[in-house]
Tab-separated table of C-alpha atoms and ligand atoms in Angstrom:
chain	number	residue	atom	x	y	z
A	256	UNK	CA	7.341	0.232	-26.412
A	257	UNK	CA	10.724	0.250	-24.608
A	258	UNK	CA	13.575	1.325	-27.201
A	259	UNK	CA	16.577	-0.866	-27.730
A	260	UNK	CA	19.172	-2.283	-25.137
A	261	UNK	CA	21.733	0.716	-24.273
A	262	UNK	CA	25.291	0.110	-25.630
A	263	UNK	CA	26.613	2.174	-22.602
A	264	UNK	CA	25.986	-0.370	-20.218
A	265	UNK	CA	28.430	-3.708	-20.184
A	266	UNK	CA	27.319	-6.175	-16.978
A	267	UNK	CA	23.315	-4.746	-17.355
A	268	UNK	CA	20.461	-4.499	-19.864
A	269	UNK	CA	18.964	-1.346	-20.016
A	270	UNK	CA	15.932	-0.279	-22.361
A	271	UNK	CA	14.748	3.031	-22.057
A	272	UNK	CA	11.150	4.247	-22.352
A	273	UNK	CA	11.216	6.327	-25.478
A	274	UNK	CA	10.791	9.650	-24.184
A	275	UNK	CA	14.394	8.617	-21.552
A	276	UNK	CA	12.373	8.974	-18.991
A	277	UNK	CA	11.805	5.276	-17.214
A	278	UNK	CA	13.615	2.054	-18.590
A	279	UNK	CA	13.462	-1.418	-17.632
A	280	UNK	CA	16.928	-3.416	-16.731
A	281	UNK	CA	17.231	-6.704	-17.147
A	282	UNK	CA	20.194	-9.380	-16.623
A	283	UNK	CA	20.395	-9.191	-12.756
A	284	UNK	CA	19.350	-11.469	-10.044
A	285	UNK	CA	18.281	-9.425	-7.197
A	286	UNK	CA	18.142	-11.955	-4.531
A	287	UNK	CA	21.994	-11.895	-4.462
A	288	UNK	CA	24.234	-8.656	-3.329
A	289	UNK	CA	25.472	-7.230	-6.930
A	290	UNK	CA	29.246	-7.041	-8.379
A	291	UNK	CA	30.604	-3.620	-7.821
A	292	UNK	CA	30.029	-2.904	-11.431
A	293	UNK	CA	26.930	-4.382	-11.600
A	294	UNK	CA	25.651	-1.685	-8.580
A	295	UNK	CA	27.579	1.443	-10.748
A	296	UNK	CA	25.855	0.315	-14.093
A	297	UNK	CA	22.656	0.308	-11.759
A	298	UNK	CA	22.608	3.784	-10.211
A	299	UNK	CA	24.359	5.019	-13.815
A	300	UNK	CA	20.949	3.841	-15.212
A	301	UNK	CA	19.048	4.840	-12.192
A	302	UNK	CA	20.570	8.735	-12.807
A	303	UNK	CA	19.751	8.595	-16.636
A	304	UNK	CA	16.190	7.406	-16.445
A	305	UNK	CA	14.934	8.300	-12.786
A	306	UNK	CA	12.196	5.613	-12.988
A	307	UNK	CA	13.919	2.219	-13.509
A	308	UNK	CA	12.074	-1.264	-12.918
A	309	UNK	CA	13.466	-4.775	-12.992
A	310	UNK	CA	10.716	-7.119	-14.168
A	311	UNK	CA	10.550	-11.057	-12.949
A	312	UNK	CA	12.357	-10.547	-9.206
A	313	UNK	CA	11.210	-12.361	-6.696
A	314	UNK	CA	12.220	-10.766	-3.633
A	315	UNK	CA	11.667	-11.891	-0.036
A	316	UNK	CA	11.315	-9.036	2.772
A	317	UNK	CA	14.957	-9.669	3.361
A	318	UNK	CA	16.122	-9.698	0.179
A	319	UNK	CA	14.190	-6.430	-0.721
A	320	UNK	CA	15.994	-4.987	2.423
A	321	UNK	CA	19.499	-6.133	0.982
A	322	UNK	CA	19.458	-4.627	-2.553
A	323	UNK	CA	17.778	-1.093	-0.556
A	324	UNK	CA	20.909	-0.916	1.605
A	325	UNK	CA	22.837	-1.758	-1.487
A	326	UNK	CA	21.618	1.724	-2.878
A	327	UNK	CA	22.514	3.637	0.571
A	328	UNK	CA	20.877	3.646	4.027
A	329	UNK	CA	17.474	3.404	4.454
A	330	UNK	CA	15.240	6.290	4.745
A	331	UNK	CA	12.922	7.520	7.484
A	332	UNK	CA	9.412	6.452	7.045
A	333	UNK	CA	6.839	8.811	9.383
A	334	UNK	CA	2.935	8.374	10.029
A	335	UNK	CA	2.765	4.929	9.202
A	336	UNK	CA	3.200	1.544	10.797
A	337	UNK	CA	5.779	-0.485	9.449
A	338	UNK	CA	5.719	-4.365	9.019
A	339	UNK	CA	6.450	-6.421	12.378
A	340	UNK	CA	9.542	-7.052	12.145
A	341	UNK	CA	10.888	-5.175	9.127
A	342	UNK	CA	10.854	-1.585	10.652
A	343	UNK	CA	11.859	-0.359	7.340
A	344	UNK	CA	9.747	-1.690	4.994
A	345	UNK	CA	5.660	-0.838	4.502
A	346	UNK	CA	3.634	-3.012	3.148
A	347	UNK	CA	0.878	-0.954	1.182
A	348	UNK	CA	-1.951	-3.618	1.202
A	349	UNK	CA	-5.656	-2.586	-0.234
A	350	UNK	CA	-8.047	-5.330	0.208
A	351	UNK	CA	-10.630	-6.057	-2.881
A	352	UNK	CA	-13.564	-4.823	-0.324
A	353	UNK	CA	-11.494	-1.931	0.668
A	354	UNK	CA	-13.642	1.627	0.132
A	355	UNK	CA	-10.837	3.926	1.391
A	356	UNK	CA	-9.242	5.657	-1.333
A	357	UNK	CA	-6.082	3.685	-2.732
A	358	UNK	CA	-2.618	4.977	-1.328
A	359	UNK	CA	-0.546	7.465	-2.659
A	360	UNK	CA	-3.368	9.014	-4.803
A	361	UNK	CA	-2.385	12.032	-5.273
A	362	UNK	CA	0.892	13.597	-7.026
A	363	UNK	CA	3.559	14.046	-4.497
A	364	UNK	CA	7.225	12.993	-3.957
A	365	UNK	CA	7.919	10.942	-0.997
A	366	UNK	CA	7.903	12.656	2.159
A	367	UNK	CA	9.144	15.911	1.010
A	368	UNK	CA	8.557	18.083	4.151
A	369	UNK	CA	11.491	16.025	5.875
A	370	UNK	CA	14.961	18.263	6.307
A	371	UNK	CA	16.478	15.410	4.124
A	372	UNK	CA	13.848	13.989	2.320
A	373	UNK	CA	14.525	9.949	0.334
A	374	UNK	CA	16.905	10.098	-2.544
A	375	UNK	CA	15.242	6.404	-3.547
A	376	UNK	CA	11.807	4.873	-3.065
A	377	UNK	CA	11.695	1.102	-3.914
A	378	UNK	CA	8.410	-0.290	-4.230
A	379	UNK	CA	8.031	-4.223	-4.863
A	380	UNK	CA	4.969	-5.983	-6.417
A	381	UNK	CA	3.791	-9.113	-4.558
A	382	UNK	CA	-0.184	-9.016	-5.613
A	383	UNK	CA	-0.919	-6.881	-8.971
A	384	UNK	CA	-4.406	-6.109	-10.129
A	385	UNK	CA	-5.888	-7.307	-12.825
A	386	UNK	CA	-7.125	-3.951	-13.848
A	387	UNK	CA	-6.050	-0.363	-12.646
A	388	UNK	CA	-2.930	0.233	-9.966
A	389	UNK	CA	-0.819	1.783	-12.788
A	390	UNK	CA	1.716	3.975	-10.708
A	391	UNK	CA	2.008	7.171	-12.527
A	392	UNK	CA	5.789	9.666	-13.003
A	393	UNK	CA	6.096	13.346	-13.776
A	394	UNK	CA	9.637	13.824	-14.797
A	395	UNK	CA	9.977	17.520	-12.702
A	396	UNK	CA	14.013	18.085	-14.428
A	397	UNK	CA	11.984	17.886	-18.000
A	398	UNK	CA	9.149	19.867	-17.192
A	399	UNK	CA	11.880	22.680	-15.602
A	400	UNK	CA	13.638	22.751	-18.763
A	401	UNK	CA	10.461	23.083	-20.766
A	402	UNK	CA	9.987	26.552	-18.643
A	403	UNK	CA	11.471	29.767	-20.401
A	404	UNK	CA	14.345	31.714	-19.428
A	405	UNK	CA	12.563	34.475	-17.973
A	406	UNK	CA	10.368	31.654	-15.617
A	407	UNK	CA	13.539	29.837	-14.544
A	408	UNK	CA	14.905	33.120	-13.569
A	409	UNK	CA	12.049	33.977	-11.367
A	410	UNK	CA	11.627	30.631	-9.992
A	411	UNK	CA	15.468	30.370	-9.614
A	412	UNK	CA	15.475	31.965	-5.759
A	413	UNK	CA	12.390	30.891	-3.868
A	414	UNK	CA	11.898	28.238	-1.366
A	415	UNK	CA	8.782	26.676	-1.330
A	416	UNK	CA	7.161	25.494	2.022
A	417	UNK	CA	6.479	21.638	2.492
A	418	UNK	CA	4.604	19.905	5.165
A	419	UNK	CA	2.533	16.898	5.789
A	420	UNK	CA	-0.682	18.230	7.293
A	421	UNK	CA	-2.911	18.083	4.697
A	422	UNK	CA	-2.333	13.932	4.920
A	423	UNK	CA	-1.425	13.467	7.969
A	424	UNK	CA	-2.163	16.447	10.256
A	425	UNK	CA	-4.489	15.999	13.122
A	426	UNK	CA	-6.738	18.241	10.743
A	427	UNK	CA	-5.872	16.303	7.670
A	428	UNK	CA	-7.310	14.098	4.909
A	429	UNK	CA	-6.533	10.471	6.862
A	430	UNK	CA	-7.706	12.124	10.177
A	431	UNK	CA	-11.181	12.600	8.566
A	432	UNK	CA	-11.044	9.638	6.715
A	433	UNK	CA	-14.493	7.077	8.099
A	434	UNK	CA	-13.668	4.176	5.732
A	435	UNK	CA	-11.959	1.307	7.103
A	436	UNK	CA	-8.184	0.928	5.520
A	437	UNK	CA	-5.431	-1.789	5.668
A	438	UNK	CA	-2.683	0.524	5.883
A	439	UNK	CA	-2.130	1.874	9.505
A	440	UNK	CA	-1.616	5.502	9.103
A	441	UNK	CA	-0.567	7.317	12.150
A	442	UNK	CA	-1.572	11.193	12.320
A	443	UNK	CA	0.369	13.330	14.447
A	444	UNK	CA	0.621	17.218	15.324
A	445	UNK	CA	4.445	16.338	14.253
A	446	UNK	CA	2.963	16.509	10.386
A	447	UNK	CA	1.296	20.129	11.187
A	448	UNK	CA	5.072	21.379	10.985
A	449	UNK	CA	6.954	22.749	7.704
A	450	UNK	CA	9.713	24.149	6.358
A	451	UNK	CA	11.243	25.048	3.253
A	452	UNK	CA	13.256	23.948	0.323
A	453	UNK	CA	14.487	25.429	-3.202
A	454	UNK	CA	11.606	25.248	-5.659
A	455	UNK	CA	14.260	24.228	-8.296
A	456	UNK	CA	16.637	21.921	-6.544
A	457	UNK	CA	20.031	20.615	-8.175
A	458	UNK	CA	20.263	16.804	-8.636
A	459	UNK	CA	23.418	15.686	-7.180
A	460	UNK	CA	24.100	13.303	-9.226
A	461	UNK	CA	23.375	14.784	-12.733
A	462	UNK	CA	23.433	18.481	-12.125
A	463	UNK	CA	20.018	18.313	-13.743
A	464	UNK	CA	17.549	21.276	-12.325
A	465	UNK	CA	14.311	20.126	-11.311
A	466	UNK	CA	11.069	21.447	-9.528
A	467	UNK	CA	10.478	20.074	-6.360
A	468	UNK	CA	7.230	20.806	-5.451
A	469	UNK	CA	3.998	18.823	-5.106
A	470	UNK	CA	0.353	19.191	-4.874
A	471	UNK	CA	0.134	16.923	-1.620
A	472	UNK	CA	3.303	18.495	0.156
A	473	UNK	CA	4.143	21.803	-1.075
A	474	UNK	CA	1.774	24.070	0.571
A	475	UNK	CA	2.809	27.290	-0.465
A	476	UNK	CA	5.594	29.725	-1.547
A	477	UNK	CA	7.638	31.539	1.195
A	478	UNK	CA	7.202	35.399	1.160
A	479	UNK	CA	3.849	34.958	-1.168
A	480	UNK	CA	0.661	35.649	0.236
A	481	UNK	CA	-1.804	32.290	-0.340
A	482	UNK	CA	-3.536	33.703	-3.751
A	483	UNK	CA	0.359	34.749	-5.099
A	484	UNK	CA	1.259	31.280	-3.892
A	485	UNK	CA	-1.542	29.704	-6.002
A	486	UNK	CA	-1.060	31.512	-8.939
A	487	UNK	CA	1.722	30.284	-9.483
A	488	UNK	CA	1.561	26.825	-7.851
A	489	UNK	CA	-1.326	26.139	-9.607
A	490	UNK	CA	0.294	26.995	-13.262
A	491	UNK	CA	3.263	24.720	-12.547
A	492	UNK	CA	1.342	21.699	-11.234
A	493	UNK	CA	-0.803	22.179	-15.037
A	494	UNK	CA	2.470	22.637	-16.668
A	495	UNK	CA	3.862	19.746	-15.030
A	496	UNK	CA	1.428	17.251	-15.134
A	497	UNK	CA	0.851	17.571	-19.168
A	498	UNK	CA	1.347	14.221	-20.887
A	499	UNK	CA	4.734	15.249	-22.035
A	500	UNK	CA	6.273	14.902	-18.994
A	501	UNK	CA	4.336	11.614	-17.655
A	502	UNK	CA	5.241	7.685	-17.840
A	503	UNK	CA	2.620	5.454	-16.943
A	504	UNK	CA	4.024	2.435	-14.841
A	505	UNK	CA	2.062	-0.877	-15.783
A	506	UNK	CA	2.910	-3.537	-12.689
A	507	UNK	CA	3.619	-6.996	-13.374
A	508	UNK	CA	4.070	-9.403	-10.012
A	509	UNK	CA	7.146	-9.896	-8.772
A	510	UNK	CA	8.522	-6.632	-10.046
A	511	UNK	CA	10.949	-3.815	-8.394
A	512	UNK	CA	10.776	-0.144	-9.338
A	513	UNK	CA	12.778	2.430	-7.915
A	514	UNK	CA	12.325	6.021	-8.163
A	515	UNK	CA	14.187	9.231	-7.481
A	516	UNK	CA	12.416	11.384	-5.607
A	517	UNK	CA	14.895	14.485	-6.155
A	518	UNK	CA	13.245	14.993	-10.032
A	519	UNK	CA	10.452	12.969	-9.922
A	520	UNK	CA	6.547	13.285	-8.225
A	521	UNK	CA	4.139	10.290	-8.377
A	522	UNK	CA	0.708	9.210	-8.351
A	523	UNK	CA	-0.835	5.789	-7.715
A	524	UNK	CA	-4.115	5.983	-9.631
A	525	UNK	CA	-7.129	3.638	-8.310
A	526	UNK	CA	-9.453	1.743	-10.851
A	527	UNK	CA	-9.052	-2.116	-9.124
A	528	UNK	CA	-11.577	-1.836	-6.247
A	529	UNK	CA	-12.779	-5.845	-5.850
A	530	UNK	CA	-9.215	-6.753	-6.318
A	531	UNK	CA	-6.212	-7.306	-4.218
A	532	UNK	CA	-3.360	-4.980	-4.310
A	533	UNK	CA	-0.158	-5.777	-2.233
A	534	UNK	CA	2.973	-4.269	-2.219
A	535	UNK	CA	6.286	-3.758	-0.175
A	536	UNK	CA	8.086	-0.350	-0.067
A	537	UNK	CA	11.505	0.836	1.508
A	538	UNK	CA	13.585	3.962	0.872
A	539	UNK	CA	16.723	5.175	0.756
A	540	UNK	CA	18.011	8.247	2.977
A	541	UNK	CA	18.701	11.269	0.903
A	542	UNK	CA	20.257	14.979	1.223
A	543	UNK	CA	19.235	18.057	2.156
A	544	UNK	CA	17.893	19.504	-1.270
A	545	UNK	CA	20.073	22.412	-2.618
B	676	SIN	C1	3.327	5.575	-3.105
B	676	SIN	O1	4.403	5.264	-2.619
B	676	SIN	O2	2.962	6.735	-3.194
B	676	SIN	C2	2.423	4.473	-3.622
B	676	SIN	C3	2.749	4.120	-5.010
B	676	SIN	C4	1.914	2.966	-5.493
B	676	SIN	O3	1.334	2.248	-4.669
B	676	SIN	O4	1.858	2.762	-6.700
């Protein structure tokens, strides 16, 4: 149940999930470039809630390209193919006798082991399920604060490694893969690589500390042998991942969501094999994390 329409906002409708994390804004037509205050109210709303959707917008590829540049250049997408003629956008496609497992099923936030990973991933909704596909947030700033003191203090200066091989190395899950899949994934030695970021990184925008680390990306701590790594890995994806910090995206068609990927991780859970699921994703460049 989202709560009632924010007073802070003047030229947009915001309603908030109830926990603040996620909201739903209404009161735009996407199809057309936005007024400058329209675009502020936007990424005001996008800062506050992290997860923000707007329900009933029919986008074309074009269109969806238009509002994504209207946020800030678009991102660089790796390993897969992009759509023929729309080098930025992906279409994630699983056909209803599709066996691979669905896209993006595992927590992770997008394409962390780049130097400058997205700020924004925009994710459009042209064929919805009529059961499963729910697209699941972990609100990392909330489950940071929810650490105590003393945790935040030893958390506050290590650097956790990222990479991509685990998905996409020449060694990695999609390399092994023997089911037939829509999506064209390309693996590459290029994903065997890593480097490092903070574990907590500062949000830019809000000053808000977050961990920014992932089960799918984040394959260790730098300086920690693997089983020190783990340890404590292992207790912050638990900690993480508990209800508290978790909103549960239910898609309607024709719908845009976009996500911040500096204080957020995601999951696309499964559950709608026999069914069509189609949509169209972009993202926006980002910073190096700090
Ligand atoms: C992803 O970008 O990880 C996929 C999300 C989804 O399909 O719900």
């Amino acid at each position: 149940m989202l709560q009632e329409a924010e007073s802070a906002f003047r030229t947009i409708t915001v309603k908030a999930q109830p926990s603040g994390f996620g909201a739903e804004i209404a009161g735009l037509d996407l199809t057309r470039p936005l007024s400058k205050d329209q675009l502020s109210e936007v990424k005001a709303a996008w800062a506050r809630h992290a997860v923000v959707a707007f329900p009933d917008q029919p986008l074309s590829l074009e269109q969806l390209e238009a509002f994504t540049l209207q946020i800030g250049a678009f991102g660089h997408d790796p390993f897969i193919k992009p759509m023929p003629g729309h080098p930025n956008v992906l279409e994630l496609r699983r056909e209803p006798d599709e066996k691979a497992t669905n896209f993006g099923a595992g927590w992770h936030s997008d394409w962390s082991f780049q130097q400058a990973p997205p700020a924004a991933t925009l994710l459009h909704s042209e064929v919805v399920p009529p059961v499963g596909g729910d697209t699941l947030f972990c609100d990392c700033a909330a489950a940071y604060e929810a650490l105590s003191p003393t945790m935040q203090r030893m958390l506050a200066p290590l650097q956790a490694v990222h990479s991509a091989t685990r998905a996409y190395g020449v060694k990695g899950v999609f390399a092994r893969e023997t089911e037939a899949r829509t999506l064209q994934i390309i693996t590459s030695p290029e994903a065997d690589k890593s480097l490092i970021h903070p574990l907590v990184r500062t949000h830019p925008v809000t000053g808000r500390k977050a961990l920014f680390i992932s089960p799918v990306y984040t394959t260790g701590v730098e300086g920690l042998t693997p089983q020190e790594s783990q340890a404590i890995l292992g207790f912050l994806f638990a900690h993480m991942t508990q209800d508290e910090f978790i909103y549960r995206h239910k898609w309607r068609p024709k719908m845009l969501l976009m996500w911040d990927n500096r204080c957020t991780m995601h999951f696309a859970e499964g559950g709608y094999d026999g069914h069509l699921r189609l949509m169209h994703r972009t993202t926006v460049a980002g910073e190096t994390p700090v």
